[in-house]
């Protein structure tokens, strides 16, 4: 598993914080013992959760903290320094603990140099007897209303603090699986971070993600017409996910995108560049950031969305010289055809203007502004 810098993480460190009495130590103890206990230590020592509990290849270390840690800024900074993710807890039956999330905790976490992602967890979300009868009677609408009310309550925090990436409720007493879910979601914030992909405040994909997806789009636009045909979309599906895309699935995708914005699909049913970006961004809205990261990883993007040149590509270039420093590498016929096709697609009147060059290289990081001065790179690859 890779972190935001592309390095392998053998361990994930989760720091659990919250005001006194909100139930954070009980949450940890429930996951460790796999049952709820009324009596727990005031603060638990760091404990490790094996990979099979988190469905990851990494061991998770969970760090409990004192309830008034926010008062000791130096200690809080030390705790956050090694955190890959923070689980910030409040008690759903104590409204003041929610009101203090921003004042006590989020301001300090947001300003910490490490800037770990935050999962907010509302603990003690135990259903009342009346709520239990409602659900037993099949009144799912009551549960849905509670979920909508929870999301509305969280929205100001999601919009005010970039560090907050997810929120959920948990009842360690009545639903042990929900305690396990907390740490499963926490690991996902590390392995499949949302912040590099999506700006929660503006509810838009980040510029880095747009640039990366536009590059992927160009890789599969094999006929250089600025659109993805059904066959090109199928090639993308098989290349990234290793499975075919049925014609019915293609029609469904096209219909969905057309309903969302007519500019996403041509009259002939091909998907435009903006439509492809919108299609991929839908993974985030569907809580499937991992699927989008699969796409990005396939095309050499690290967790920080920095494009990395594969080592084997550099090795091939060196080997082609045969150890002769005076030797040069020449384009293959396929390489020449590719560049010729790129030129034909972007040129105006047989020439490439500075604007054309900027468009060609705009999918590569920190190159577009220099293209007119001789900066270079591949058009679609």
Coordinates of C-alpha atoms in Angstrom, one line a residue, residues 18-20 22 89-104:
X18 CA -12.3 13.8 21.6
X19 CA -13.6 15.5 24.8
X20 CA -13.8 13.6 28.1
X22 CA -17.5 10.9 24.6
X89 CA -15.2 11.7 18.4
X90 CA -18.1 13.4 20.0
X91 CA -21.2 12.0 21.9
X92 CA -24.5 12.2 20.0
X93 CA -26.3 12.4 23.4
X94 CA -24.2 15.4 24.5
X95 CA -24.7 18.3 22.1
X96 CA -22.0 20.4 23.6
X97 CA -19.3 17.9 22.6
X98 CA -20.3 18.4 19.0
X99 CA -20.4 22.2 19.3
X100 CA -16.8 22.1 20.6
X101 CA -15.3 20.0 17.7
X102 CA -14.3 23.1 15.8
X103 CA -13.1 25.2 18.8
X104 CA -11.3 22.4 20.7

